[in-house]
PDB file of C-alpha atoms and ligand atoms in Angstrom:
ATOM      1  CA  UNK A 290       3.152 -92.546-163.130  1.00  0.00           C
ATOM      2  CA  UNK A 291       3.761 -89.603-160.313  1.00  0.00           C
ATOM      3  CA  UNK A 292       4.239 -87.731-163.050  1.00  0.00           C
ATOM      4  CA  UNK A 293       4.048 -86.573-166.220  1.00  0.00           C
ATOM      5  CA  UNK A 294       6.332 -87.585-169.113  1.00  0.00           C
ATOM      6  CA  UNK A 295       6.049 -88.855-172.838  1.00  0.00           C
ATOM      7  CA  UNK A 296       8.243 -91.872-172.123  1.00  0.00           C
ATOM      8  CA  UNK A 297       7.133 -95.085-171.745  1.00  0.00           C
ATOM      9  CA  UNK A 298       8.814 -95.420-168.058  1.00  0.00           C
ATOM     10  CA  UNK A 299       5.917 -95.842-165.188  1.00  0.00           C
ATOM     11  CA  UNK A 300       7.932 -94.642-161.983  1.00  0.00           C
ATOM     12  CA  UNK A 301       3.901 -94.754-160.085  1.00  0.00           C
ATOM     13  CA  UNK A 302       0.374 -95.991-161.257  1.00  0.00           C
ATOM     14  CA  UNK A 303      -1.617 -93.699-159.656  1.00  0.00           C
ATOM     15  CA  UNK A 304      -4.083 -91.491-161.627  1.00  0.00           C
ATOM     16  CA  UNK A 305      -5.336 -91.939-165.243  1.00  0.00           C
ATOM     17  CA  UNK A 306      -4.580 -88.522-166.670  1.00  0.00           C
ATOM     18  CA  UNK A 307      -1.229 -89.335-166.112  1.00  0.00           C
ATOM     19  CA  UNK A 308      -0.659 -91.718-168.757  1.00  0.00           C
ATOM     20  CA  UNK A 309       0.321 -91.120-172.433  1.00  0.00           C
ATOM     21  CA  UNK A 310      -1.737 -93.324-175.073  1.00  0.00           C
ATOM     22  CA  UNK A 311       1.961 -94.240-176.438  1.00  0.00           C
ATOM     23  CA  UNK A 312       2.132 -95.382-172.455  1.00  0.00           C
ATOM     24  CA  UNK A 313      -1.741 -96.942-172.621  1.00  0.00           C
ATOM     25  CA  UNK A 314      -1.572 -99.143-175.438  1.00  0.00           C
ATOM     26  CA  UNK A 315       2.290-100.693-174.601  1.00  0.00           C
ATOM     27  CA  UNK A 316       0.135-101.766-171.324  1.00  0.00           C
ATOM     28  CA  UNK A 317      -2.312-103.063-172.975  1.00  0.00           C
ATOM     29  CA  UNK A 318      -0.328-105.099-175.246  1.00  0.00           C
ATOM     30  CA  UNK A 319       2.014-106.357-172.115  1.00  0.00           C
ATOM     31  CA  UNK A 320      -1.293-107.328-170.776  1.00  0.00           C
ATOM     32  CA  UNK A 321      -2.408-109.582-173.504  1.00  0.00           C
ATOM     33  CA  UNK A 322       1.419-111.455-173.996  1.00  0.00           C
ATOM     34  CA  UNK A 323       1.474-111.630-170.226  1.00  0.00           C
ATOM     35  CA  UNK A 324      -1.764-113.654-170.188  1.00  0.00           C
ATOM     36  CA  UNK A 325      -1.093-115.757-173.233  1.00  0.00           C
ATOM     37  CA  UNK A 326       2.736-117.005-172.005  1.00  0.00           C
ATOM     38  CA  UNK A 327       2.469-116.585-167.863  1.00  0.00           C
ATOM     39  CA  UNK A 328       5.368-118.732-167.816  1.00  0.00           C
ATOM     40  CA  UNK A 329       7.588-116.181-169.849  1.00  0.00           C
ATOM     41  CA  UNK A 330       6.977-113.205-166.561  1.00  0.00           C
ATOM     42  CA  UNK A 331       7.204-116.159-163.798  1.00  0.00           C
ATOM     43  CA  UNK A 332      10.645-114.609-161.872  1.00  0.00           C
ATOM     44  CA  UNK A 333      10.016-111.036-162.772  1.00  0.00           C
ATOM     45  CA  UNK A 334       9.180-110.338-158.951  1.00  0.00           C
ATOM     46  CA  UNK A 335      11.754-113.340-157.968  1.00  0.00           C
ATOM     47  CA  UNK A 336      12.738-112.286-154.568  1.00  0.00           C
ATOM     48  CA  UNK A 337      10.260-108.972-154.714  1.00  0.00           C
ATOM     49  CA  UNK A 338       7.440-108.195-151.871  1.00  0.00           C
ATOM     50  CA  UNK A 339       4.881-106.270-152.103  1.00  0.00           C
ATOM     51  CA  UNK A 340       2.596-104.383-149.281  1.00  0.00           C
ATOM     52  CA  UNK A 341      -1.163-104.543-150.244  1.00  0.00           C
ATOM     53  CA  UNK A 342      -2.777-101.449-148.348  1.00  0.00           C
ATOM     54  CA  UNK A 343      -6.404-101.960-147.914  1.00  0.00           C
ATOM     55  CA  UNK A 344      -8.716 -99.096-146.472  1.00  0.00           C
ATOM     56  CA  UNK A 345     -11.849-100.405-148.313  1.00  0.00           C
ATOM     57  CA  UNK A 346     -13.348-104.441-148.509  1.00  0.00           C
ATOM     58  CA  UNK A 347     -12.107-105.847-151.760  1.00  0.00           C
ATOM     59  CA  UNK A 348     -12.204-109.213-153.699  1.00  0.00           C
ATOM     60  CA  UNK A 349     -11.158-108.814-156.934  1.00  0.00           C
ATOM     61  CA  UNK A 350      -8.537-106.329-156.199  1.00  0.00           C
ATOM     62  CA  UNK A 351      -7.238-108.456-153.722  1.00  0.00           C
ATOM     63  CA  UNK A 352      -7.357-111.605-155.087  1.00  0.00           C
ATOM     64  CA  UNK A 353      -5.915-110.757-158.327  1.00  0.00           C
ATOM     65  CA  UNK A 354      -2.495-108.648-157.138  1.00  0.00           C
ATOM     66  CA  UNK A 355      -2.198-111.505-154.498  1.00  0.00           C
ATOM     67  CA  UNK A 356      -2.689-113.905-157.092  1.00  0.00           C
ATOM     68  CA  UNK A 357      -0.876-112.123-160.090  1.00  0.00           C
ATOM     69  CA  UNK A 358       2.190-111.479-157.786  1.00  0.00           C
ATOM     70  CA  UNK A 359       2.480-115.245-157.052  1.00  0.00           C
ATOM     71  CA  UNK A 360       2.286-115.959-160.459  1.00  0.00           C
ATOM     72  CA  UNK A 361       5.630-113.194-161.276  1.00  0.00           C
ATOM     73  CA  UNK A 362       7.451-114.835-158.483  1.00  0.00           C
ATOM     74  CA  UNK A 363       6.880-112.107-156.114  1.00  0.00           C
ATOM     75  CA  UNK A 364       5.212-112.774-152.354  1.00  0.00           C
ATOM     76  CA  UNK A 365       2.156-109.941-151.476  1.00  0.00           C
ATOM     77  CA  UNK A 366       1.388-108.985-147.760  1.00  0.00           C
ATOM     78  CA  UNK A 367      -2.186-107.702-147.175  1.00  0.00           C
ATOM     79  CA  UNK A 368      -2.429-105.494-144.934  1.00  0.00           C
ATOM     80  CA  UNK A 369      -6.073-104.406-143.657  1.00  0.00           C
ATOM     81  CA  UNK A 370      -7.340-101.849-141.161  1.00  0.00           C
ATOM     82  CA  UNK A 371      -5.893-104.097-138.311  1.00  0.00           C
ATOM     83  CA  UNK A 372      -3.228-101.141-137.519  1.00  0.00           C
ATOM     84  CA  UNK A 373      -5.705 -98.581-137.420  1.00  0.00           C
ATOM     85  CA  UNK A 374      -6.581 -96.020-140.479  1.00  0.00           C
ATOM     86  CA  UNK A 375      -4.572 -94.863-142.577  1.00  0.00           C
ATOM     87  CA  UNK A 376      -3.084 -91.617-141.767  1.00  0.00           C
ATOM     88  CA  UNK A 377      -4.523 -91.885-137.834  1.00  0.00           C
ATOM     89  CA  UNK A 378      -1.710 -94.094-136.028  1.00  0.00           C
ATOM     90  CA  UNK A 379       0.758 -92.178-137.262  1.00  0.00           C
ATOM     91  CA  UNK A 380       1.155 -89.963-140.507  1.00  0.00           C
ATOM     92  CA  UNK A 381       1.073 -91.668-144.441  1.00  0.00           C
ATOM     93  CA  UNK A 382       4.340 -90.278-145.312  1.00  0.00           C
ATOM     94  CA  UNK A 383       5.762 -92.393-142.407  1.00  0.00           C
ATOM     95  CA  UNK A 384       3.815 -95.115-143.428  1.00  0.00           C
ATOM     96  CA  UNK A 385       4.787 -94.817-146.550  1.00  0.00           C
ATOM     97  CA  UNK A 386       8.601 -94.292-145.389  1.00  0.00           C
ATOM     98  CA  UNK A 387       8.360 -97.039-143.140  1.00  0.00           C
ATOM     99  CA  UNK A 388       6.860 -99.821-145.625  1.00  0.00           C
ATOM    100  CA  UNK A 389       9.712 -98.821-148.500  1.00  0.00           C
ATOM    101  CA  UNK A 390      12.134-100.382-145.982  1.00  0.00           C
ATOM    102  CA  UNK A 391      10.990-103.404-146.979  1.00  0.00           C
ATOM    103  CA  UNK A 392       9.047-103.655-149.916  1.00  0.00           C
ATOM    104  CA  UNK A 393       9.443-103.298-153.076  1.00  0.00           C
ATOM    105  CA  UNK A 394       5.917-101.635-154.072  1.00  0.00           C
ATOM    106  CA  UNK A 395       3.390-100.840-152.571  1.00  0.00           C
ATOM    107  CA  UNK A 396      -0.332-101.124-153.595  1.00  0.00           C
ATOM    108  CA  UNK A 397      -3.186 -98.792-152.121  1.00  0.00           C
ATOM    109  CA  UNK A 398      -6.539 -98.792-151.993  1.00  0.00           C
ATOM    110  CA  UNK A 399      -7.324 -95.924-150.156  1.00  0.00           C
ATOM    111  CA  UNK A 400     -10.711 -93.470-149.664  1.00  0.00           C
ATOM    112  CA  UNK A 401      -8.732 -90.403-150.985  1.00  0.00           C
ATOM    113  CA  UNK A 402      -6.775 -89.196-153.974  1.00  0.00           C
ATOM    114  CA  UNK A 403      -4.759 -87.352-152.098  1.00  0.00           C
ATOM    115  CA  UNK A 404      -3.562 -90.240-149.709  1.00  0.00           C
ATOM    116  CA  UNK A 405      -2.112 -91.942-152.364  1.00  0.00           C
ATOM    117  CA  UNK A 406      -0.380 -89.188-154.086  1.00  0.00           C
ATOM    118  CA  UNK A 407       0.525 -88.703-149.803  1.00  0.00           C
ATOM    119  CA  UNK A 408       2.151 -92.245-149.886  1.00  0.00           C
ATOM    120  CA  UNK A 409       4.185 -92.109-154.048  1.00  0.00           C
ATOM    121  CA  UNK A 410       5.772 -88.583-152.585  1.00  0.00           C
ATOM    122  CA  UNK A 411       7.081 -90.079-149.667  1.00  0.00           C
ATOM    123  CA  UNK A 412       7.479 -93.963-150.348  1.00  0.00           C
ATOM    124  CA  UNK A 413      11.298 -94.842-152.372  1.00  0.00           C
ATOM    125  CA  UNK A 414       9.564 -97.612-154.079  1.00  0.00           C
ATOM    126  CA  UNK A 415       6.683 -97.427-156.662  1.00  0.00           C
ATOM    127  CA  UNK A 416       3.594 -96.769-155.653  1.00  0.00           C
ATOM    128  CA  UNK A 417      -0.445 -98.499-157.321  1.00  0.00           C
ATOM    129  CA  UNK A 418      -3.620 -97.064-156.927  1.00  0.00           C
ATOM    130  CA  UNK A 419      -6.040 -99.917-155.853  1.00  0.00           C
ATOM    131  CA  UNK A 420      -8.705 -97.880-156.040  1.00  0.00           C
ATOM    132  CA  UNK A 421      -9.326 -94.329-154.518  1.00  0.00           C
ATOM    133  CA  UNK A 422     -12.498 -91.649-154.421  1.00  0.00           C
ATOM    134  CA  UNK A 423     -11.718 -89.984-158.080  1.00  0.00           C
ATOM    135  CA  UNK A 424      -9.574 -92.951-159.779  1.00  0.00           C
ATOM    136  CA  UNK A 425      -9.301 -96.649-160.581  1.00  0.00           C
ATOM    137  CA  UNK A 426      -6.825 -96.881-162.738  1.00  0.00           C
ATOM    138  CA  UNK A 427      -6.395-100.806-162.957  1.00  0.00           C
ATOM    139  CA  UNK A 428     -10.082-101.516-163.578  1.00  0.00           C
ATOM    140  CA  UNK A 429      -9.944 -99.142-166.571  1.00  0.00           C
ATOM    141  CA  UNK A 430      -7.048-101.129-167.818  1.00  0.00           C
ATOM    142  CA  UNK A 431      -8.063-103.966-167.638  1.00  0.00           C
ATOM    143  CA  UNK A 432     -11.020-103.120-169.017  1.00  0.00           C
ATOM    144  CA  UNK A 433      -9.804-101.737-172.155  1.00  0.00           C
ATOM    145  CA  UNK A 434      -7.774-105.057-172.177  1.00  0.00           C
ATOM    146  CA  UNK A 435     -11.049-106.661-172.246  1.00  0.00           C
ATOM    147  CA  UNK A 436     -12.361-104.408-175.362  1.00  0.00           C
ATOM    148  CA  UNK A 437      -8.967-104.756-177.117  1.00  0.00           C
ATOM    149  CA  UNK A 438      -9.802-108.725-177.001  1.00  0.00           C
ATOM    150  CA  UNK A 439     -12.951-108.069-177.942  1.00  0.00           C
ATOM    151  CA  UNK A 440     -13.226-105.249-180.955  1.00  0.00           C
ATOM    152  CA  UNK A 441      -9.277-105.649-181.688  1.00  0.00           C
ATOM    153  CA  UNK A 442      -9.192-101.875-182.978  1.00  0.00           C
ATOM    154  CA  UNK A 443     -10.010 -99.798-180.077  1.00  0.00           C
ATOM    155  CA  UNK A 444     -10.475 -96.575-182.046  1.00  0.00           C
ATOM    156  CA  UNK A 445     -13.966 -97.559-183.432  1.00  0.00           C
ATOM    157  CA  UNK A 446     -15.480 -98.385-180.032  1.00  0.00           C
ATOM    158  CA  UNK A 447     -18.349 -96.851-179.002  1.00  0.00           C
ATOM    159  CA  UNK A 448     -18.364 -97.205-175.268  1.00  0.00           C
ATOM    160  CA  UNK A 449     -21.562 -95.128-172.824  1.00  0.00           C
ATOM    161  CA  UNK A 450     -21.003 -95.339-169.271  1.00  0.00           C
ATOM    162  CA  UNK A 451     -24.323 -95.622-167.277  1.00  0.00           C
ATOM    163  CA  UNK A 452     -24.647 -94.548-163.497  1.00  0.00           C
ATOM    164  CA  UNK A 453     -22.808 -92.619-161.049  1.00  0.00           C
ATOM    165  CA  UNK A 454     -20.203 -90.262-161.980  1.00  0.00           C
ATOM    166  CA  UNK A 455     -17.502 -91.841-160.247  1.00  0.00           C
ATOM    167  CA  UNK A 456     -13.961 -93.295-159.874  1.00  0.00           C
ATOM    168  CA  UNK A 457     -14.257 -95.825-162.629  1.00  0.00           C
ATOM    169  CA  UNK A 458     -16.315 -93.605-164.493  1.00  0.00           C
ATOM    170  CA  UNK A 459     -13.787 -91.050-164.273  1.00  0.00           C
ATOM    171  CA  UNK A 460     -10.731 -93.640-164.654  1.00  0.00           C
ATOM    172  CA  UNK A 461     -12.743 -94.855-168.274  1.00  0.00           C
ATOM    173  CA  UNK A 462     -13.014 -91.388-169.701  1.00  0.00           C
ATOM    174  CA  UNK A 463     -10.144 -90.648-169.349  1.00  0.00           C
ATOM    175  CA  UNK A 464      -8.594 -93.693-170.649  1.00  0.00           C
ATOM    176  CA  UNK A 465     -10.901 -93.328-173.113  1.00  0.00           C
ATOM    177  CA  UNK A 466     -10.143 -90.014-174.416  1.00  0.00           C
ATOM    178  CA  UNK A 467      -6.626 -91.032-174.170  1.00  0.00           C
ATOM    179  CA  UNK A 468      -7.181 -93.719-176.138  1.00  0.00           C
ATOM    180  CA  UNK A 469      -9.249 -92.545-178.846  1.00  0.00           C
ATOM    181  CA  UNK A 470     -12.170 -93.939-177.848  1.00  0.00           C
ATOM    182  CA  UNK A 471     -15.697 -92.305-178.583  1.00  0.00           C
ATOM    183  CA  UNK A 472     -17.231 -92.226-174.646  1.00  0.00           C
ATOM    184  CA  UNK A 473     -20.467 -91.049-173.800  1.00  0.00           C
ATOM    185  CA  UNK A 474     -21.069 -90.617-170.038  1.00  0.00           C
ATOM    186  CA  UNK A 475     -24.635 -90.240-168.741  1.00  0.00           C
ATOM    187  CA  UNK A 476     -25.134 -90.005-164.824  1.00  0.00           C
ATOM    188  CA  UNK A 477     -28.775 -88.743-163.122  1.00  0.00           C
ATOM    189  CA  UNK A 478     -28.092 -85.076-162.147  1.00  0.00           C
ATOM    190  CA  UNK A 479     -25.975 -84.132-159.233  1.00  0.00           C
ATOM    191  CA  UNK A 480     -24.336 -87.145-160.116  1.00  0.00           C
ATOM    192  CA  UNK A 481     -22.171 -85.815-162.894  1.00  0.00           C
ATOM    193  CA  UNK A 482     -18.633 -86.332-163.016  1.00  0.00           C
ATOM    194  CA  UNK A 483     -16.845 -82.929-161.804  1.00  0.00           C
ATOM    195  CA  UNK A 484     -15.843 -79.915-163.918  1.00  0.00           C
ATOM    196  CA  UNK A 485     -12.263 -80.091-163.464  1.00  0.00           C
ATOM    197  CA  UNK A 486     -12.677 -83.818-164.351  1.00  0.00           C
ATOM    198  CA  UNK A 487     -14.986 -83.402-167.802  1.00  0.00           C
ATOM    199  CA  UNK A 488     -12.891 -80.524-168.915  1.00  0.00           C
ATOM    200  CA  UNK A 489      -9.728 -83.133-168.221  1.00  0.00           C
ATOM    201  CA  UNK A 490     -11.566 -85.680-170.600  1.00  0.00           C
ATOM    202  CA  UNK A 491     -12.981 -82.725-173.574  1.00  0.00           C
ATOM    203  CA  UNK A 492      -8.555 -81.853-173.877  1.00  0.00           C
ATOM    204  CA  UNK A 493      -8.010 -85.292-173.924  1.00  0.00           C
ATOM    205  CA  UNK A 494     -10.645 -86.290-176.306  1.00  0.00           C
ATOM    206  CA  UNK A 495      -9.940 -83.169-178.643  1.00  0.00           C
ATOM    207  CA  UNK A 496      -6.352 -84.416-179.096  1.00  0.00           C
ATOM    208  CA  UNK A 497      -7.148 -88.049-179.740  1.00  0.00           C
ATOM    209  CA  UNK A 498     -10.038 -87.080-181.882  1.00  0.00           C
ATOM    210  CA  UNK A 499     -12.397 -89.117-180.361  1.00  0.00           C
ATOM    211  CA  UNK A 500     -15.774 -88.249-179.697  1.00  0.00           C
ATOM    212  CA  UNK A 501     -16.860 -87.130-176.159  1.00  0.00           C
ATOM    213  CA  UNK A 502     -20.033 -86.634-174.292  1.00  0.00           C
ATOM    214  CA  UNK A 503     -21.288 -86.085-170.774  1.00  0.00           C
ATOM    215  CA  UNK A 504     -25.781 -85.713-170.315  1.00  0.00           C
ATOM    216  CA  UNK A 505     -28.055 -86.784-167.705  1.00  0.00           C
ATOM    217  CA  UNK A 506     -30.554 -87.703-170.430  1.00  0.00           C
ATOM    218  CA  UNK A 507     -30.731 -91.365-170.909  1.00  0.00           C
ATOM    219  CA  UNK A 508     -32.743 -90.697-173.510  1.00  0.00           C
ATOM    220  CA  UNK A 509     -29.598 -89.689-176.233  1.00  0.00           C
ATOM    221  CA  UNK A 510     -27.504 -92.186-174.932  1.00  0.00           C
ATOM    222  CA  UNK A 511     -27.271 -92.927-178.444  1.00  0.00           C
ATOM    223  CA  UNK A 512     -25.871 -95.734-181.010  1.00  0.00           C
ATOM    224  CA  UNK A 513     -23.413 -97.278-178.444  1.00  0.00           C
ATOM    225  CA  UNK A 514     -21.241-101.019-178.989  1.00  0.00           C
ATOM    226  CA  UNK A 515     -20.506-101.467-175.069  1.00  0.00           C
ATOM    227  CA  UNK A 516     -22.511-100.496-172.272  1.00  0.00           C
ATOM    228  CA  UNK A 517     -21.378-100.229-168.649  1.00  0.00           C
ATOM    229  CA  UNK A 518     -22.442 -99.487-165.138  1.00  0.00           C
ATOM    230  CA  UNK A 519     -21.013 -99.557-161.517  1.00  0.00           C
ATOM    231  CA  UNK A 520     -23.087 -99.584-158.030  1.00  0.00           C
ATOM    232  CA  UNK A 521     -25.308 -96.434-157.503  1.00  0.00           C
ATOM    233  CA  UNK A 522     -23.177 -96.362-154.080  1.00  0.00           C
ATOM    234  CA  UNK A 523     -19.589 -96.627-153.470  1.00  0.00           C
ATOM    235  CA  UNK A 524     -17.739 -97.811-150.727  1.00  0.00           C
ATOM    236  CA  UNK A 525     -17.608 -95.688-147.978  1.00  0.00           C
ATOM    237  CA  UNK A 526     -20.869 -93.574-149.071  1.00  0.00           C
ATOM    238  CA  UNK A 527     -23.456 -95.995-147.984  1.00  0.00           C
ATOM    239  CA  UNK A 528     -26.176 -94.337-146.005  1.00  0.00           C
ATOM    240  CA  UNK A 529     -28.631 -96.117-145.349  1.00  0.00           C
ATOM    241  CA  UNK A 530     -31.404 -93.557-144.830  1.00  0.00           C
ATOM    242  CA  UNK A 531     -30.925 -92.085-148.054  1.00  0.00           C
ATOM    243  CA  UNK A 532     -31.266 -95.240-150.062  1.00  0.00           C
ATOM    244  CA  UNK A 533     -34.680 -94.950-151.172  1.00  0.00           C
ATOM    245  CA  UNK A 534     -33.917 -91.664-152.844  1.00  0.00           C
ATOM    246  CA  UNK A 535     -30.838 -93.481-154.614  1.00  0.00           C
ATOM    247  CA  UNK A 536     -32.991 -95.664-156.554  1.00  0.00           C
ATOM    248  CA  UNK A 537     -35.909 -93.470-156.797  1.00  0.00           C
ATOM    249  CA  UNK A 538     -33.718 -91.248-158.711  1.00  0.00           C
ATOM    250  CA  UNK A 539     -31.249 -94.049-160.423  1.00  0.00           C
ATOM    251  CA  UNK A 540     -33.699 -96.029-161.788  1.00  0.00           C
ATOM    252  CA  UNK A 541     -34.576 -94.540-165.278  1.00  0.00           C
ATOM    253  CA  UNK A 542     -30.899 -95.066-165.695  1.00  0.00           C
ATOM    254  CA  UNK A 543     -30.709 -99.235-164.991  1.00  0.00           C
ATOM    255  CA  UNK A 544     -28.488-101.171-167.483  1.00  0.00           C
ATOM    256  CA  UNK A 545     -31.061-103.658-169.219  1.00  0.00           C
ATOM    257  CA  UNK A 546     -32.066-105.627-172.400  1.00  0.00           C
ATOM    258  CA  UNK A 547     -34.249-102.515-173.554  1.00  0.00           C
ATOM    259  CA  UNK A 548     -31.590-100.067-172.639  1.00  0.00           C
ATOM    260  CA  UNK A 549     -29.055-102.318-174.351  1.00  0.00           C
ATOM    261  CA  UNK A 550     -31.724-102.594-177.779  1.00  0.00           C
ATOM    262  CA  UNK A 551     -32.261 -98.447-177.706  1.00  0.00           C
ATOM    263  CA  UNK A 552     -28.765 -98.193-178.042  1.00  0.00           C
ATOM    264  CA  UNK A 553     -28.045-101.076-180.872  1.00  0.00           C
ATOM    265  CA  UNK A 554     -25.244-102.024-178.011  1.00  0.00           C
ATOM    266  CA  UNK A 555     -23.544-105.631-178.039  1.00  0.00           C
ATOM    267  CA  UNK A 556     -21.765-105.774-174.664  1.00  0.00           C
ATOM    268  CA  UNK A 557     -22.344-105.115-171.404  1.00  0.00           C
ATOM    269  CA  UNK A 558     -19.534-104.426-168.983  1.00  0.00           C
ATOM    270  CA  UNK A 559     -19.391-103.716-164.963  1.00  0.00           C
ATOM    271  CA  UNK A 560     -16.560-103.635-162.830  1.00  0.00           C
ATOM    272  CA  UNK A 561     -18.396-105.679-159.767  1.00  0.00           C
ATOM    273  CA  UNK A 562     -19.352-106.384-157.164  1.00  0.00           C
ATOM    274  CA  UNK A 563     -22.929-105.984-158.766  1.00  0.00           C
ATOM    275  CA  UNK A 564     -26.217-105.254-157.523  1.00  0.00           C
ATOM    276  CA  UNK A 565     -28.224-107.193-159.308  1.00  0.00           C
ATOM    277  CA  UNK A 566     -31.977-105.572-160.079  1.00  0.00           C
ATOM    278  CA  UNK A 567     -30.509-101.559-159.335  1.00  0.00           C
ATOM    279  CA  UNK A 568     -27.855-100.621-161.881  1.00  0.00           C
ATOM    280  CA  UNK A 569     -28.132-103.944-163.861  1.00  0.00           C
ATOM    281  CA  UNK A 570     -30.321-106.628-164.178  1.00  0.00           C
ATOM    282  CA  UNK A 571     -29.913-110.076-163.124  1.00  0.00           C
ATOM    283  CA  UNK A 572     -30.909-111.547-166.848  1.00  0.00           C
ATOM    284  CA  UNK A 573     -28.492-108.890-168.311  1.00  0.00           C
ATOM    285  CA  UNK A 574     -25.030-109.591-166.432  1.00  0.00           C
ATOM    286  CA  UNK A 575     -25.536-113.995-166.701  1.00  0.00           C
ATOM    287  CA  UNK A 576     -26.070-112.820-170.805  1.00  0.00           C
ATOM    288  CA  UNK A 577     -24.118-113.786-173.525  1.00  0.00           C
ATOM    289  CA  UNK A 578     -23.598-110.071-173.918  1.00  0.00           C
ATOM    290  CA  UNK A 579     -21.941-109.639-170.245  1.00  0.00           C
ATOM    291  CA  UNK A 580     -18.106-109.889-170.195  1.00  0.00           C
ATOM    292  CA  UNK A 581     -18.108-109.007-166.546  1.00  0.00           C
ATOM    293  CA  UNK A 582     -15.824-111.989-166.086  1.00  0.00           C
ATOM    294  CA  UNK A 583     -13.547-111.503-168.734  1.00  0.00           C
ATOM    295  CA  UNK A 584     -13.057-108.562-167.113  1.00  0.00           C
ATOM    296  CA  UNK A 585     -12.621-109.776-163.520  1.00  0.00           C
ATOM    297  CA  UNK A 586      -9.718-112.180-165.178  1.00  0.00           C
ATOM    298  CA  UNK A 587      -8.032-109.120-167.066  1.00  0.00           C
ATOM    299  CA  UNK A 588      -7.573-107.293-164.079  1.00  0.00           C
ATOM    300  CA  UNK A 589      -4.721-109.956-162.676  1.00  0.00           C
ATOM    301  CA  UNK A 590      -2.919-109.540-166.630  1.00  0.00           C
ATOM    302  CA  UNK A 591      -3.409-105.601-166.309  1.00  0.00           C
ATOM    303  CA  UNK A 592      -2.104-105.459-162.773  1.00  0.00           C
ATOM    304  CA  UNK A 593       1.073-107.919-164.168  1.00  0.00           C
ATOM    305  CA  UNK A 594       1.940-105.432-166.885  1.00  0.00           C
ATOM    306  CA  UNK A 595       2.112-102.553-164.910  1.00  0.00           C
ATOM    307  CA  UNK A 596       3.865-104.483-162.347  1.00  0.00           C
ATOM    308  CA  UNK A 597       6.276-105.974-164.862  1.00  0.00           C
ATOM    309  CA  UNK A 598       6.402-102.133-166.427  1.00  0.00           C
ATOM    310  CA  UNK A 599       7.458-100.579-163.159  1.00  0.00           C
ATOM    311  CA  UNK A 600      10.239-103.356-162.071  1.00  0.00           C
ATOM    312  CA  UNK A 601      11.704-102.953-166.248  1.00  0.00           C
TER     313      UNK A 601
HETATM  314  N1  NVA B 171     -16.941 -96.862-157.419  1.00  0.00           N
HETATM  315  C1  NVA B 171     -16.831 -98.780-157.092  1.00  0.00           C
HETATM  316  C2  NVA B 171     -16.279 -99.303-157.152  1.00  0.00           C
HETATM  317  C3  NVA B 171     -15.751-100.479-156.680  1.00  0.00           C
HETATM  318  C4  NVA B 171     -15.203-101.358-157.297  1.00  0.00           C
HETATM  319  C5  NVA B 171     -16.699 -98.255-155.193  1.00  0.00           C
HETATM  320  O1  NVA B 171     -15.437 -97.293-155.254  1.00  0.00           O
HETATM  321  O2  NVA B 171     -17.126 -98.613-154.602  1.00  0.00           O
END
């Protein structure tokens, strides 16, 4: 949503801190309904077109949106960087206004959160954030669909994220705090979430009555149900000269069988792409504890719930 309201009506889907618990639970519920009976929703986007802007590479997001939109009876158009970088060839505001002439909705994966806000401000159609530097709300929503399928009742779940404090961990911690899920963020020093993001999560956790813990000490991970990790170097931050230092700094934070045992956790999650033997071991990624492909599939159902809500 572009503006925070307490109603169920979505205007945009931009950032996790703009979504209420009621809205999130409704989206999770809808995603599960669509997953169970996709044929009931196969004309919701009939005659509608979605423009999908990608400033960064994508496998799951691109494919799940394209095929998900198809399953809802709509048409998706992929716009890569062939028209130049967003905001360089023409203003982002003009890009938004032009796309609004043809498209009924815009999905955008961008470098900066400002760009997604700019798009939403100037588009006359809904905008969906398909990842930016600050948030990955589609991923987090899909992950809470997966956790609902796994546990039923989210209020008893203990979720820990171990790794780089980034877009994925921001979305997870804000959504967890909103939904009342206990959340522990474990990052190396210098890779924590920002103070503003932590303060938001703390306030939301206080309101929902959940626990929010933030630490750089992997030894205080405590008992968890689920451990989640993401790449140690996000898209756009790659710098070969820093790779060795990153590997050395992050290696104590690798998610492996030993950590799962220590935390007594039964499920491991990863948004993918995974850098095997870096943030997660191959053995754990491929193990029965891993729900990574359930997460991937749920991207489509969660996003379809967002699209159905935005069009209703
Ligand atoms: N943090 C990662 C997420 C990829 C889905 C990145 O931004 O590259």
